[in-house]
Every structure is written in C-alpha cells, then in structure tokens.
Amino acid sequence: MISQALQKARTYEETEGNKITPEQRPLFHLSPRVGWMNDPNGFSRYQGKYHLFYQYYPYDKKWGPMHWGHAVSSDLLSWEYLPAALAPDIPADSDGCFSGSAVELDDGRQLLIYTGVVTVGEWQGNEKPLYQSQCVAVGDGINYEKIEGNPVLNQNDTPDGSNGYDFRDPKIWRDKDGLYHLVTVDCTRDRRGRILYYTSKDGFEWDFVSILAENDGSCGRMWECPDVFELDGKTVILVSPMEMFGTDEFLSGNSTLCMIGRIESETHQFHLESNQTIDCGFDFYATQTLLHEDGRRIMTAWMQNWDTIVFTGEDLPWIGQTVLPRELSLRDGRLYQKPIRELADLRNGQVVYRHTVINKRTNLIGIQGRTVEMILEIEPETPGNLDMFEVRFAEKGGVYTSLIYRPSEHTLEFDRSHSGTRRNAAHIRKTRILDPAEKLKLHIILDRYSCEVFINDGMQVMSNVFYTYLEADGISFNAHGNAVINLEKYGLSKD
Ligand code: FRU
C-alpha cells in the first residue's frame, strides 16, 4: 500500500522533476529529482545495480520533513530517478524518515533501515527534541513496505548515559558469519557522540553488542552517519562529528572523521591507531560506503554541509548533490581516495602539455570547459623560485574560481569569492599539503557546479561547490616565479 504522503511526493516529483532539464544539473553527480537533498542513504548494490537513496524534501529548496529520494545507476555516473521510496507516514516516523542504509535479505528482497523521528517534549533553546528510533521497510527495489513492528530499535535499546532522544543513522551490513550487523549513533547527556553496535539473525530483531567507539570530547559533540568496515587489514570507522572545534586537520562545525584501528574481538570495542579528516573542502558530509563484488570499497557523501547551505545556486530548481564516488584504500596508516575508475569512460579529447613553463597569466589552447578532468603536476623550475601557482576555472569577465598553491607555505587554497555569490560567507578554504615533496600533483574534476581535487594520488581530497553561471567556462594558469607543469586534460561527456 502506498500512503497518501508518499503518493503526493511521487506525483509532485514526477511533474516538477520532469521540468528540470539535464543541462540544469551536474552531468555525472546525483542531484535531487527536485527540491532539497542532504545525506546519501542506502548506498548499495541490488539486483546488479547501484542504488542510492537520499534525504529528500521535494517541495522546497530547504530541509523539511524528510523523505527518501531514490535513484539507480549501472556505472555510478548516470543516474535514473525512481519514485521516492519513503515518506513520513507511520506513528514512528510521523516527522521524518532520517538517514539509514540498505541490505539484501536472504529471500532476495531489499531491506531499508532508517531513523524514524517524532517531535516530543519541551522546547530546548530553539529546538524541540526529536524522538528517534530505527525503523525497517522491505521491498523490491522500487516499492517498500514499512513493517508492522516498527520501530525495531528504540531508546530502550541504548546503553546507559544516553540523552534520551539522539539515536540515529543506522548502517547495516552482512558479514561472513551470516549475521546482520549494524552501527548507529547516540549522544550522552554531556553531548558526546557514541557508536553503538548491534547484531541480528534476520535484520528485524536486534541485540545490543557494545559501544564500539565513543567521542572523548576531542572530536566535536554529537556524531552522525557512522560506517564501519575492514580495509587493507585494518578496521576503518567513518563518522561525521557535529560542532567540531576547527584545527589544521579538521573543518570547524560539521566535520568528517576517519578513524583507523582494530576491533578487540572479546569486548567489541574499537582501538584507535590514527585519525584524520576525510575531506578538507567546504562541502563534504555524511559519508556512505558499499563493498562492491569486485572488492572495491566505494564511498559517497553529501557535497554540501550544514554550515555552507547559504552558498547555493539561487536560480537552480534543486539544492544538494553527492560527491563523485571514490575508491578507498589505506597507505602508510592513512586513508587514500581515488575517483571511481568508471569516470575514464566519460573522457574525450585528450590535451597534453609537458614541461610547460608558467610565469604569468596564461591560457593554454584546448583547456577550457565546465565538465573537465585535469591531471596536473606543478613544480618550481628551480628549487625555491615559485611563490604562488594558480589555476582559475569557471572564468569569464570578472568571475572565476581558483585553486592556489603556495609552495613556501606548502598549502593549497580553494577560493570562491569571485564565483558569483551574493552572500557574505567564508569563501576561502586553505589546507596544509601533507606530502612534503615540492612537486604537487592535483587531479581536478569539474562537473558544472563542483570542483573535487585529489591531492598527491588521493592522500588528501578537497570537495567544493560553486554556482557560477555555466557560460563561464574559461580555465587559465598563473604563477609568481617560474612553475613547470605537466598537464593532461580530458573533456567529460556522455555522448
Ligand atoms: C546528517 C543528518 C543525519 C540525519 C539527517 C536528517 O546530515 O543530520 O544525522 O539523519 O541528516 O536529514
């Protein structure tokens, strides 16, 4: 049975979504069918396809009672919209279907597990607490039925110390032991996020196992959107801390955290060996990963952030998109990210420059566009004689967006202060380059409204959006001092 609320959303998105032309969207990043998107949800493989759901409010370009939007793809680059999968329509989720994940059941059906929210209790400051519990819906890849027994996990299933309402974002997976495993987050009364671990024989009845990891107070406050998996012989936890105290490594506000370590088999507790940010751009939050049959651990995330919402495309009929999915690996105790290899299928028209000296503002023949991949190596012609190197893109007249490398500071800066915004917000994000080599390698991916930069083979990544009008498609280079560059550029298209 499709509820009235879901039918209304499906009818609305069909009419309004179809008015949006492909040219108004990114070429290969997923944007909402219409209206608002935040976290990706239920990122999974099912019946040979990638499924990606998302936090969705179709009726406006702002957050509202959360639905789940739905899209499928066979290459993670071309997305076909399916009808919205979930709407708030049962007592346990009457105020929204928050983030969650998906898994295939033994009988071939797909199970979605998500957080149902209900507004309860007294106002706390500007907010009324949302009572949160975990709910389940089962379906065939298009239509999902919420089970009678919802919620399957509620506040009574949280360990001592819980604040009584924050309890969300379940991530489910199957393991070799045949069990269903799940991590979710809650928050202590003194505002520290915890990752809670549960197991189940069937995906419906859950047993609490352990507090897998806990914020000691040094990584923000509440944590959101947890994920746990094995990678290259270690256990990796990804989570999105709220209210992070900004450091060289971590973005302040809503940030992201990768923890690398191992799980103690007796206690089911995580022992941290190292941690780092996942992305050092402005616009990255709420990761989700899947394990592909070919062994790849692939990650996506929301390419926006709660604190950067003011930075939006005012003329576009949608807001929010997911990052380009990335292949993860560990190297020397750090998380490395690479753009999914399928991106190479969109390449056309290779242009190559080798050992080209840049010492003033320069346009290079064949280098322009808004859907572009550039593999760029930059080094001083002689050691120490390069103060600054800049790539400008989405450029026309006085409008441009920049990446600036400062070898003496060893920093990379993303600057969108001239990207056509009318908002007074932070527009420059600077990151310390971790690899000490003077030669910098940047793998830059532009898709109309975004720039993702994979620094030094994916040791660091910087994701940022900008909403400059599409006719601004110039790319130029500049240097103070003498830079020698190698550049390999491809146009990206689907023809
Ligand atoms: C993270 C988040 C989740 C929640 C969802 C609500 O961005 O706050 O914790 O489930 O968004 O839309």
PDB file of C-alpha atoms and ligand atoms in Angstrom, residues 38-39 55 63 66 98-99 168-169 224-225 285-286 302 306, ligand 1:
ATOM      1  CA  ASN A  38      21.103  16.161   2.090  1.00  0.00           C
ATOM      2  CA  ASP A  39      22.734  12.863   3.110  1.00  0.00           C
ATOM      3  CA  GLN A  55      17.449  12.660   2.411  1.00  0.00           C
ATOM      4  CA  TRP A  63      15.145  20.995   4.625  1.00  0.00           C
ATOM      5  CA  MET A  66      12.418  14.047   5.417  1.00  0.00           C
ATOM      6  CA  PHE A  98      16.055  10.263   8.597  1.00  0.00           C
ATOM      7  CA  SER A  99      19.229   8.659   7.289  1.00  0.00           C
ATOM      8  CA  ARG A 168      20.078   7.753  14.511  1.00  0.00           C
ATOM      9  CA  ASP A 169      21.638   6.902  11.139  1.00  0.00           C
ATOM     10  CA  GLU A 224      26.270  11.434  12.763  1.00  0.00           C
ATOM     11  CA  CYS A 225      26.243   8.883   9.951  1.00  0.00           C
ATOM     12  CA  TYR A 285      29.482  15.489   4.985  1.00  0.00           C
ATOM     13  CA  ALA A 286      27.578  12.316   5.826  1.00  0.00           C
ATOM     14  CA  TRP A 302      26.778  14.822   0.568  1.00  0.00           C
ATOM     15  CA  TRP A 306      25.000  22.334   7.040  1.00  0.00           C
TER      16      TRP A 306
HETATM   17  C1  FRU B   1      23.203  14.411   8.856  1.00  0.00           C
HETATM   18  C2  FRU B   1      21.811  14.328   9.427  1.00  0.00           C
HETATM   19  C3  FRU B   1      21.559  12.951   9.984  1.00  0.00           C
HETATM   20  C4  FRU B   1      20.073  12.837   9.929  1.00  0.00           C
HETATM   21  C5  FRU B   1      19.734  13.590   8.671  1.00  0.00           C
HETATM   22  C6  FRU B   1      18.471  14.380   8.727  1.00  0.00           C
HETATM   23  O1  FRU B   1      23.362  15.382   7.877  1.00  0.00           O
HETATM   24  O2  FRU B   1      21.615  15.343  10.386  1.00  0.00           O
HETATM   25  O3  FRU B   1      22.107  12.743  11.267  1.00  0.00           O
HETATM   26  O4  FRU B   1      19.675  11.504   9.876  1.00  0.00           O
HETATM   27  O5  FRU B   1      20.811  14.473   8.423  1.00  0.00           O
HETATM   28  O6  FRU B   1      18.105  14.865   7.494  1.00  0.00           O
END
